[in-house]
Amino acid sequence: MATGGVSVIVRARDEERSLERCLTLVAGQRGVGEPAELILVDGGSSDGTVAVAHRHGATVLNAGEPYSFGGALNLGASEARGAVLVALSAHAFPRDDGWLARLVAPFEDRHVACACGDSYGPDGELLTGPVAQDAALAARRPEWGYSNAAGAFRAELWRRRPFRGDLPACEDKEWAWEWLWRGYRCVVDPSLLVDHDHTHDRLRDIFRRARREARAYGSFLERPPYEPRDLVRDWWSDLRWYDSVLKARLSPRRATRLLGAYAGRRH
């Protein structure tokens, strides 16, 4: 693993039950030398979230208002001592006790800016091993790559250029883009996946997330106009991540995501 220690920054708001599981799994990680530093950035919880964090020995910080994903991570990173900083959602759960060691291992290469897990590659193919994303790959598939839901980033680079706190979403993609264009890489590896399930989200929440992300992309990417015919084309022909054409075209979740992205790009 990279030298200098590891800090795990967890963002949470009213996630007492999931946070207990999350921090227990983090405490059980092996192969990283000293136990990881734990930092909770709390978004104003009214349940026992903060008490859970204290029981696990975490430093607790108040995110304040207005809340943003990038701002919360910047706050946590500003207090962290590790050379590698891990961003982890309170409802993201490592699958085994070697996850953290695998996550920080790529940072032995000084050209790696960040790392995370994914089941699928940029074209919707199942990943069987790590992919080193560079600027060319990011330009071809800008929506694929680094994720702060469960990812690691190099503290030295963060100090030089923090996350954008003004973005409503996609602060992770925007930050990674900055360093990819400077010649660094992002390692995406299926062995770094965690259990992070949004399959039961309401359609309203799926729409809002997709719209928020599309608006965020528009603030740092030059994208062509997106017309109704483009929406129909994507619904009909962009079948990535689906093994069945029929399932893809009849999926209400997929349709909702496409409509949310359309609304965000038309904003």
PDB file of C-alpha atoms in Angstrom:
ATOM      1  CA  MET A   1       0.000   0.000   0.000  1.00  0.00           C
ATOM      2  CA  ALA A   2       1.004   3.647  -0.259  1.00  0.00           C
ATOM      3  CA  THR A   3       2.962   4.961   2.695  1.00  0.00           C
ATOM      4  CA  GLY A   4       1.639   7.704   4.962  1.00  0.00           C
ATOM      5  CA  GLY A   5      -1.493   6.080   6.336  1.00  0.00           C
ATOM      6  CA  VAL A   6      -5.133   5.979   5.306  1.00  0.00           C
ATOM      7  CA  SER A   7      -8.037   8.182   6.373  1.00  0.00           C
ATOM      8  CA  VAL A   8     -11.633   7.107   5.774  1.00  0.00           C
ATOM      9  CA  ILE A   9     -14.102   9.994   5.397  1.00  0.00           C
ATOM     10  CA  VAL A  10     -17.745   8.988   5.761  1.00  0.00           C
ATOM     11  CA  ARG A  11     -20.622  11.303   4.894  1.00  0.00           C
ATOM     12  CA  ALA A  12     -23.938  10.678   6.636  1.00  0.00           C
ATOM     13  CA  ARG A  13     -27.239  12.178   7.654  1.00  0.00           C
ATOM     14  CA  ASP A  14     -29.694  10.185   9.740  1.00  0.00           C
ATOM     15  CA  GLU A  15     -28.080   6.855   8.842  1.00  0.00           C
ATOM     16  CA  GLU A  16     -27.590   5.356  12.294  1.00  0.00           C
ATOM     17  CA  ARG A  17     -28.238   1.733  11.335  1.00  0.00           C
ATOM     18  CA  SER A  18     -26.245   1.673   8.125  1.00  0.00           C
ATOM     19  CA  LEU A  19     -23.386   3.636   9.692  1.00  0.00           C
ATOM     20  CA  GLU A  20     -23.014   1.039  12.456  1.00  0.00           C
ATOM     21  CA  ARG A  21     -22.560  -1.672   9.851  1.00  0.00           C
ATOM     22  CA  CYS A  22     -20.311   0.474   7.671  1.00  0.00           C
ATOM     23  CA  LEU A  23     -17.895   1.431  10.452  1.00  0.00           C
ATOM     24  CA  THR A  24     -17.803  -2.095  11.848  1.00  0.00           C
ATOM     25  CA  LEU A  25     -16.735  -3.367   8.426  1.00  0.00           C
ATOM     26  CA  VAL A  26     -14.121  -0.620   8.105  1.00  0.00           C
ATOM     27  CA  ALA A  27     -12.718  -1.508  11.539  1.00  0.00           C
ATOM     28  CA  GLY A  28     -12.350  -5.115  10.410  1.00  0.00           C
ATOM     29  CA  GLN A  29     -10.143  -4.291   7.411  1.00  0.00           C
ATOM     30  CA  ARG A  30      -6.722  -5.964   7.297  1.00  0.00           C
ATOM     31  CA  GLY A  31      -3.456  -5.362   5.509  1.00  0.00           C
ATOM     32  CA  VAL A  32      -3.176  -1.593   5.831  1.00  0.00           C
ATOM     33  CA  GLY A  33      -0.808  -1.386   8.788  1.00  0.00           C
ATOM     34  CA  GLU A  34      -2.205   0.882  11.476  1.00  0.00           C
ATOM     35  CA  PRO A  35      -5.999   1.158  11.716  1.00  0.00           C
ATOM     36  CA  ALA A  36      -7.428   3.723   9.338  1.00  0.00           C
ATOM     37  CA  GLU A  37      -8.268   7.146  10.716  1.00  0.00           C
ATOM     38  CA  LEU A  38     -12.069   7.595  10.804  1.00  0.00           C
ATOM     39  CA  ILE A  39     -13.776  10.912  10.106  1.00  0.00           C
ATOM     40  CA  LEU A  40     -17.541  11.398   9.973  1.00  0.00           C
ATOM     41  CA  VAL A  41     -18.906  14.461   8.202  1.00  0.00           C
ATOM     42  CA  ASP A  42     -22.447  14.768   9.502  1.00  0.00           C
ATOM     43  CA  GLY A  43     -25.107  16.586   7.524  1.00  0.00           C
ATOM     44  CA  GLY A  44     -27.272  17.471  10.533  1.00  0.00           C
ATOM     45  CA  SER A  45     -28.466  14.103  11.819  1.00  0.00           C
ATOM     46  CA  SER A  46     -31.334  13.954  14.310  1.00  0.00           C
ATOM     47  CA  ASP A  47     -30.981  10.240  15.094  1.00  0.00           C
ATOM     48  CA  GLY A  48     -28.077   8.348  16.706  1.00  0.00           C
ATOM     49  CA  THR A  49     -25.655   8.750  13.778  1.00  0.00           C
ATOM     50  CA  VAL A  50     -23.204  10.915  15.695  1.00  0.00           C
ATOM     51  CA  ALA A  51     -23.274   8.620  18.738  1.00  0.00           C
ATOM     52  CA  VAL A  52     -22.428   5.637  16.523  1.00  0.00           C
ATOM     53  CA  ALA A  53     -19.473   7.531  15.076  1.00  0.00           C
ATOM     54  CA  HIS A  54     -18.162   8.415  18.533  1.00  0.00           C
ATOM     55  CA  ARG A  55     -18.429   4.782  19.649  1.00  0.00           C
ATOM     56  CA  HIS A  56     -16.173   3.803  16.771  1.00  0.00           C
ATOM     57  CA  GLY A  57     -13.617   6.459  17.647  1.00  0.00           C
ATOM     58  CA  ALA A  58     -14.345   8.703  14.689  1.00  0.00           C
ATOM     59  CA  THR A  59     -13.694  12.418  14.567  1.00  0.00           C
ATOM     60  CA  VAL A  60     -17.073  14.059  13.976  1.00  0.00           C
ATOM     61  CA  LEU A  61     -17.409  17.217  11.896  1.00  0.00           C
ATOM     62  CA  ASN A  62     -20.556  19.217  11.161  1.00  0.00           C
ATOM     63  CA  ALA A  63     -21.010  19.869   7.451  1.00  0.00           C
ATOM     64  CA  GLY A  64     -23.106  22.984   8.020  1.00  0.00           C
ATOM     65  CA  GLU A  65     -25.228  24.714   5.406  1.00  0.00           C
ATOM     66  CA  PRO A  66     -25.494  24.866   2.493  1.00  0.00           C
ATOM     67  CA  TYR A  67     -24.582  21.199   2.173  1.00  0.00           C
ATOM     68  CA  SER A  68     -22.796  19.829  -0.880  1.00  0.00           C
ATOM     69  CA  PHE A  69     -21.028  16.525  -1.494  1.00  0.00           C
ATOM     70  CA  GLY A  70     -17.820  18.272  -2.494  1.00  0.00           C
ATOM     71  CA  GLY A  71     -17.938  20.669   0.426  1.00  0.00           C
ATOM     72  CA  ALA A  72     -18.490  17.846   2.919  1.00  0.00           C
ATOM     73  CA  LEU A  73     -15.525  15.904   1.561  1.00  0.00           C
ATOM     74  CA  ASN A  74     -13.342  18.993   1.568  1.00  0.00           C
ATOM     75  CA  LEU A  75     -14.162  19.502   5.232  1.00  0.00           C
ATOM     76  CA  GLY A  76     -13.277  15.915   6.080  1.00  0.00           C
ATOM     77  CA  ALA A  77     -10.093  15.975   3.988  1.00  0.00           C
ATOM     78  CA  SER A  78      -8.948  19.177   5.670  1.00  0.00           C
ATOM     79  CA  GLU A  79      -8.838  17.317   9.001  1.00  0.00           C
ATOM     80  CA  ALA A  80      -7.432  14.044   7.647  1.00  0.00           C
ATOM     81  CA  ARG A  81      -3.834  12.949   8.205  1.00  0.00           C
ATOM     82  CA  GLY A  82      -3.578  10.111   5.686  1.00  0.00           C
ATOM     83  CA  ALA A  83      -1.662  10.165   2.424  1.00  0.00           C
ATOM     84  CA  VAL A  84      -4.559   8.294   0.827  1.00  0.00           C
ATOM     85  CA  LEU A  85      -8.069   9.533   1.602  1.00  0.00           C
ATOM     86  CA  VAL A  86     -11.050   7.231   1.231  1.00  0.00           C
ATOM     87  CA  ALA A  87     -14.513   8.635   0.576  1.00  0.00           C
ATOM     88  CA  LEU A  88     -17.254   6.275   1.724  1.00  0.00           C
ATOM     89  CA  SER A  89     -21.003   6.704   1.928  1.00  0.00           C
ATOM     90  CA  ALA A  90     -22.555   5.568   5.200  1.00  0.00           C
ATOM     91  CA  HIS A  91     -24.705   3.079   3.272  1.00  0.00           C
ATOM     92  CA  ALA A  92     -21.767   1.573   1.348  1.00  0.00           C
ATOM     93  CA  PHE A  93     -20.454  -1.697   2.778  1.00  0.00           C
ATOM     94  CA  PRO A  94     -17.085  -3.371   2.047  1.00  0.00           C
ATOM     95  CA  ARG A  95     -17.541  -6.978   0.954  1.00  0.00           C
ATOM     96  CA  ASP A  96     -14.553  -8.483   2.755  1.00  0.00           C
ATOM     97  CA  ASP A  97     -11.696  -7.556   5.080  1.00  0.00           C
ATOM     98  CA  GLY A  98      -9.215  -7.021   2.246  1.00  0.00           C
ATOM     99  CA  TRP A  99     -11.161  -4.288   0.472  1.00  0.00           C
ATOM    100  CA  LEU A 100      -9.284  -1.325   1.943  1.00  0.00           C
ATOM    101  CA  ALA A 101      -5.863  -2.824   1.235  1.00  0.00           C
ATOM    102  CA  ARG A 102      -6.867  -3.440  -2.391  1.00  0.00           C
ATOM    103  CA  LEU A 103      -8.265   0.078  -2.675  1.00  0.00           C
ATOM    104  CA  VAL A 104      -5.064   1.820  -1.585  1.00  0.00           C
ATOM    105  CA  ALA A 105      -2.647  -0.532  -3.381  1.00  0.00           C
ATOM    106  CA  PRO A 106      -2.805   1.316  -6.753  1.00  0.00           C
ATOM    107  CA  PHE A 107      -1.344   4.422  -5.106  1.00  0.00           C
ATOM    108  CA  GLU A 108       2.072   2.800  -5.109  1.00  0.00           C
ATOM    109  CA  ASP A 109       2.104   4.137  -8.664  1.00  0.00           C
ATOM    110  CA  ARG A 110       2.669   7.876  -8.370  1.00  0.00           C
ATOM    111  CA  HIS A 111       0.672   8.460 -11.565  1.00  0.00           C
ATOM    112  CA  VAL A 112      -2.574   7.236  -9.947  1.00  0.00           C
ATOM    113  CA  ALA A 113      -4.802  10.044  -8.701  1.00  0.00           C
ATOM    114  CA  CYS A 114      -7.813   7.996  -7.588  1.00  0.00           C
ATOM    115  CA  ALA A 115      -9.321   4.510  -7.531  1.00  0.00           C
ATOM    116  CA  CYS A 116     -12.758   2.939  -7.160  1.00  0.00           C
ATOM    117  CA  GLY A 117     -14.776  -0.136  -8.065  1.00  0.00           C
ATOM    118  CA  ASP A 118     -17.283  -0.880 -10.795  1.00  0.00           C
ATOM    119  CA  SER A 119     -18.874  -3.995 -12.262  1.00  0.00           C
ATOM    120  CA  TYR A 120     -19.041  -2.546 -15.747  1.00  0.00           C
ATOM    121  CA  GLY A 121     -16.624  -0.887 -18.107  1.00  0.00           C
ATOM    122  CA  PRO A 122     -17.177   2.327 -20.075  1.00  0.00           C
ATOM    123  CA  ASP A 123     -19.127   0.552 -22.812  1.00  0.00           C
ATOM    124  CA  GLY A 124     -21.310  -1.505 -20.489  1.00  0.00           C
ATOM    125  CA  GLU A 125     -19.129  -4.606 -20.663  1.00  0.00           C
ATOM    126  CA  LEU A 126     -18.583  -6.721 -17.556  1.00  0.00           C
ATOM    127  CA  LEU A 127     -15.174  -5.961 -16.079  1.00  0.00           C
ATOM    128  CA  THR A 128     -12.879  -8.887 -15.324  1.00  0.00           C
ATOM    129  CA  GLY A 129      -9.904  -6.842 -14.140  1.00  0.00           C
ATOM    130  CA  PRO A 130      -8.693  -3.299 -13.512  1.00  0.00           C
ATOM    131  CA  VAL A 131      -8.906  -0.510 -16.081  1.00  0.00           C
ATOM    132  CA  ALA A 132      -6.559   2.479 -15.943  1.00  0.00           C
ATOM    133  CA  GLN A 133      -8.728   5.352 -17.133  1.00  0.00           C
ATOM    134  CA  ASP A 134      -6.833   8.167 -18.839  1.00  0.00           C
ATOM    135  CA  ALA A 135      -7.917  11.460 -20.405  1.00  0.00           C
ATOM    136  CA  ALA A 136      -8.753   9.869 -23.759  1.00  0.00           C
ATOM    137  CA  LEU A 137     -11.072   7.307 -22.176  1.00  0.00           C
ATOM    138  CA  ALA A 138     -12.682   9.986 -19.998  1.00  0.00           C
ATOM    139  CA  ALA A 139     -13.341  12.150 -23.058  1.00  0.00           C
ATOM    140  CA  ARG A 140     -15.065   9.223 -24.799  1.00  0.00           C
ATOM    141  CA  ARG A 141     -17.207   8.229 -21.788  1.00  0.00           C
ATOM    142  CA  PRO A 142     -17.326  11.207 -19.390  1.00  0.00           C
ATOM    143  CA  GLU A 143     -20.044   9.690 -17.199  1.00  0.00           C
ATOM    144  CA  TRP A 144     -17.887   6.646 -16.361  1.00  0.00           C
ATOM    145  CA  GLY A 145     -15.047   6.638 -13.871  1.00  0.00           C
ATOM    146  CA  TYR A 146     -14.198   7.763 -10.373  1.00  0.00           C
ATOM    147  CA  SER A 147     -16.885   7.708  -7.661  1.00  0.00           C
ATOM    148  CA  ASN A 148     -16.795   9.153  -4.152  1.00  0.00           C
ATOM    149  CA  ALA A 149     -19.482   6.698  -3.036  1.00  0.00           C
ATOM    150  CA  ALA A 150     -16.612   4.327  -2.256  1.00  0.00           C
ATOM    151  CA  GLY A 151     -13.324   5.524  -3.687  1.00  0.00           C
ATOM    152  CA  ALA A 152      -9.868   6.734  -2.735  1.00  0.00           C
ATOM    153  CA  PHE A 153      -7.955   9.814  -3.807  1.00  0.00           C
ATOM    154  CA  ARG A 154      -4.428  11.098  -3.266  1.00  0.00           C
ATOM    155  CA  ALA A 155      -4.267  13.644  -0.432  1.00  0.00           C
ATOM    156  CA  GLU A 156      -1.375  15.523  -2.008  1.00  0.00           C
ATOM    157  CA  LEU A 157      -3.422  16.196  -5.144  1.00  0.00           C
ATOM    158  CA  TRP A 158      -6.493  17.172  -3.124  1.00  0.00           C
ATOM    159  CA  ARG A 159      -4.438  19.774  -1.247  1.00  0.00           C
ATOM    160  CA  ARG A 160      -3.391  21.261  -4.558  1.00  0.00           C
ATOM    161  CA  ARG A 161      -6.923  21.241  -5.906  1.00  0.00           C
ATOM    162  CA  PRO A 162      -9.930  20.416  -3.658  1.00  0.00           C
ATOM    163  CA  PHE A 163     -13.333  19.229  -4.833  1.00  0.00           C
ATOM    164  CA  ARG A 164     -15.709  21.839  -6.157  1.00  0.00           C
ATOM    165  CA  GLY A 165     -18.195  22.614  -3.420  1.00  0.00           C
ATOM    166  CA  ASP A 166     -20.503  24.509  -5.773  1.00  0.00           C
ATOM    167  CA  LEU A 167     -21.521  21.457  -7.812  1.00  0.00           C
ATOM    168  CA  PRO A 168     -24.831  19.750  -6.981  1.00  0.00           C
ATOM    169  CA  ALA A 169     -23.294  16.367  -7.920  1.00  0.00           C
ATOM    170  CA  CYS A 170     -20.425  14.797  -9.886  1.00  0.00           C
ATOM    171  CA  GLU A 171     -17.736  16.523  -7.838  1.00  0.00           C
ATOM    172  CA  ASP A 172     -15.872  13.212  -8.070  1.00  0.00           C
ATOM    173  CA  LYS A 173     -15.937  13.065 -11.889  1.00  0.00           C
ATOM    174  CA  GLU A 174     -14.977  16.731 -12.180  1.00  0.00           C
ATOM    175  CA  TRP A 175     -12.016  16.347  -9.797  1.00  0.00           C
ATOM    176  CA  ALA A 176     -10.794  13.223 -11.553  1.00  0.00           C
ATOM    177  CA  TRP A 177     -11.091  14.933 -14.940  1.00  0.00           C
ATOM    178  CA  GLU A 178      -8.783  17.700 -13.752  1.00  0.00           C
ATOM    179  CA  TRP A 179      -6.026  15.227 -12.892  1.00  0.00           C
ATOM    180  CA  LEU A 180      -6.607  12.944 -15.866  1.00  0.00           C
ATOM    181  CA  TRP A 181      -5.946  15.881 -18.160  1.00  0.00           C
ATOM    182  CA  ARG A 182      -2.741  16.533 -16.246  1.00  0.00           C
ATOM    183  CA  GLY A 183      -1.506  13.035 -17.052  1.00  0.00           C
ATOM    184  CA  TYR A 184      -2.697  11.055 -14.035  1.00  0.00           C
ATOM    185  CA  ARG A 185      -4.899   7.950 -14.114  1.00  0.00           C
ATOM    186  CA  CYS A 186      -7.923   6.574 -12.311  1.00  0.00           C
ATOM    187  CA  VAL A 187      -7.933   2.853 -11.546  1.00  0.00           C
ATOM    188  CA  VAL A 188     -11.377   1.231 -11.826  1.00  0.00           C
ATOM    189  CA  ASP A 189     -11.407  -2.370 -10.633  1.00  0.00           C
ATOM    190  CA  PRO A 190     -14.304  -4.767  -9.932  1.00  0.00           C
ATOM    191  CA  SER A 191     -12.415  -6.094  -6.890  1.00  0.00           C
ATOM    192  CA  LEU A 192     -12.898  -2.662  -5.270  1.00  0.00           C
ATOM    193  CA  LEU A 193     -16.692  -2.832  -5.354  1.00  0.00           C
ATOM    194  CA  VAL A 194     -18.745  -2.399  -2.206  1.00  0.00           C
ATOM    195  CA  ASP A 195     -22.403  -3.175  -1.579  1.00  0.00           C
ATOM    196  CA  HIS A 196     -24.060   0.141  -2.425  1.00  0.00           C
ATOM    197  CA  ASP A 197     -27.655  -0.466  -3.408  1.00  0.00           C
ATOM    198  CA  HIS A 198     -30.007   2.108  -4.905  1.00  0.00           C
ATOM    199  CA  THR A 199     -32.219  -0.417  -6.685  1.00  0.00           C
ATOM    200  CA  HIS A 200     -35.129   0.350  -4.359  1.00  0.00           C
ATOM    201  CA  ASP A 201     -34.990   4.127  -4.795  1.00  0.00           C
ATOM    202  CA  ARG A 202     -38.247   5.794  -5.752  1.00  0.00           C
ATOM    203  CA  LEU A 203     -38.598   6.835  -9.381  1.00  0.00           C
ATOM    204  CA  ARG A 204     -38.860  10.433  -8.221  1.00  0.00           C
ATOM    205  CA  ASP A 205     -35.452  10.166  -6.556  1.00  0.00           C
ATOM    206  CA  ILE A 206     -33.930   8.508  -9.634  1.00  0.00           C
ATOM    207  CA  PHE A 207     -35.211  11.356 -11.803  1.00  0.00           C
ATOM    208  CA  ARG A 208     -33.873  14.025  -9.460  1.00  0.00           C
ATOM    209  CA  ARG A 209     -30.458  12.384  -9.202  1.00  0.00           C
ATOM    210  CA  ALA A 210     -30.132  12.051 -12.975  1.00  0.00           C
ATOM    211  CA  ARG A 211     -31.235  15.657 -13.498  1.00  0.00           C
ATOM    212  CA  ARG A 212     -28.801  16.900 -10.839  1.00  0.00           C
ATOM    213  CA  GLU A 213     -25.921  14.961 -12.369  1.00  0.00           C
ATOM    214  CA  ALA A 214     -26.695  16.175 -15.884  1.00  0.00           C
ATOM    215  CA  ARG A 215     -26.688  19.778 -14.693  1.00  0.00           C
ATOM    216  CA  ALA A 216     -23.395  19.217 -12.923  1.00  0.00           C
ATOM    217  CA  TYR A 217     -21.775  17.733 -16.027  1.00  0.00           C
ATOM    218  CA  GLY A 218     -22.876  20.793 -17.959  1.00  0.00           C
ATOM    219  CA  SER A 219     -20.857  23.032 -15.652  1.00  0.00           C
ATOM    220  CA  PHE A 220     -17.514  21.476 -16.609  1.00  0.00           C
ATOM    221  CA  LEU A 221     -18.063  19.632 -19.898  1.00  0.00           C
ATOM    222  CA  GLU A 222     -18.825  21.047 -23.316  1.00  0.00           C
ATOM    223  CA  ARG A 223     -21.772  18.993 -24.492  1.00  0.00           C
ATOM    224  CA  PRO A 224     -23.821  19.370 -27.679  1.00  0.00           C
ATOM    225  CA  PRO A 225     -27.493  20.365 -27.507  1.00  0.00           C
ATOM    226  CA  TYR A 226     -29.714  17.489 -26.431  1.00  0.00           C
ATOM    227  CA  GLU A 227     -32.986  17.429 -28.340  1.00  0.00           C
ATOM    228  CA  PRO A 228     -36.069  15.188 -27.983  1.00  0.00           C
ATOM    229  CA  ARG A 229     -34.862  13.083 -30.907  1.00  0.00           C
ATOM    230  CA  ASP A 230     -31.609  12.459 -29.000  1.00  0.00           C
ATOM    231  CA  LEU A 231     -33.577  11.249 -25.986  1.00  0.00           C
ATOM    232  CA  VAL A 232     -35.558   8.841 -28.184  1.00  0.00           C
ATOM    233  CA  ARG A 233     -32.365   7.626 -29.857  1.00  0.00           C
ATOM    234  CA  ASP A 234     -30.709   6.885 -26.524  1.00  0.00           C
ATOM    235  CA  TRP A 235     -33.798   5.089 -25.212  1.00  0.00           C
ATOM    236  CA  TRP A 236     -33.912   2.941 -28.348  1.00  0.00           C
ATOM    237  CA  SER A 237     -30.238   2.239 -29.017  1.00  0.00           C
ATOM    238  CA  ASP A 238     -28.053   2.895 -25.941  1.00  0.00           C
ATOM    239  CA  LEU A 239     -28.548  -0.452 -24.215  1.00  0.00           C
ATOM    240  CA  ARG A 240     -25.400  -0.517 -22.102  1.00  0.00           C
ATOM    241  CA  TRP A 241     -25.616  -2.458 -18.812  1.00  0.00           C
ATOM    242  CA  TYR A 242     -28.563  -4.537 -20.041  1.00  0.00           C
ATOM    243  CA  ASP A 243     -28.335  -8.089 -21.387  1.00  0.00           C
ATOM    244  CA  SER A 244     -31.770  -7.899 -22.962  1.00  0.00           C
ATOM    245  CA  VAL A 245     -33.078  -5.340 -25.453  1.00  0.00           C
ATOM    246  CA  LEU A 246     -36.629  -5.885 -24.219  1.00  0.00           C
ATOM    247  CA  LYS A 247     -35.697  -5.405 -20.563  1.00  0.00           C
ATOM    248  CA  ALA A 248     -33.833  -2.206 -21.380  1.00  0.00           C
ATOM    249  CA  ARG A 249     -36.612  -0.626 -23.385  1.00  0.00           C
ATOM    250  CA  LEU A 250     -39.331  -1.588 -20.903  1.00  0.00           C
ATOM    251  CA  SER A 251     -37.416  -0.637 -17.753  1.00  0.00           C
ATOM    252  CA  PRO A 252     -39.167   2.231 -15.919  1.00  0.00           C
ATOM    253  CA  ARG A 253     -35.971   2.926 -13.963  1.00  0.00           C
ATOM    254  CA  ARG A 254     -33.932   3.323 -17.140  1.00  0.00           C
ATOM    255  CA  ALA A 255     -36.607   5.512 -18.720  1.00  0.00           C
ATOM    256  CA  THR A 256     -36.704   7.671 -15.610  1.00  0.00           C
ATOM    257  CA  ARG A 257     -32.920   8.089 -15.634  1.00  0.00           C
ATOM    258  CA  LEU A 258     -33.009   9.116 -19.287  1.00  0.00           C
ATOM    259  CA  LEU A 259     -35.808  11.612 -18.659  1.00  0.00           C
ATOM    260  CA  GLY A 260     -33.931  13.071 -15.688  1.00  0.00           C
ATOM    261  CA  ALA A 261     -30.765  13.452 -17.749  1.00  0.00           C
ATOM    262  CA  TYR A 262     -32.800  15.072 -20.536  1.00  0.00           C
ATOM    263  CA  ALA A 263     -34.328  17.550 -18.092  1.00  0.00           C
ATOM    264  CA  GLY A 264     -30.901  18.373 -16.668  1.00  0.00           C
ATOM    265  CA  ARG A 265     -29.333  18.944 -20.079  1.00  0.00           C
ATOM    266  CA  ARG A 266     -32.245  21.126 -21.214  1.00  0.00           C
ATOM    267  CA  HIS A 267     -31.995  23.312 -18.081  1.00  0.00           C
TER     268      HIS A 267
END
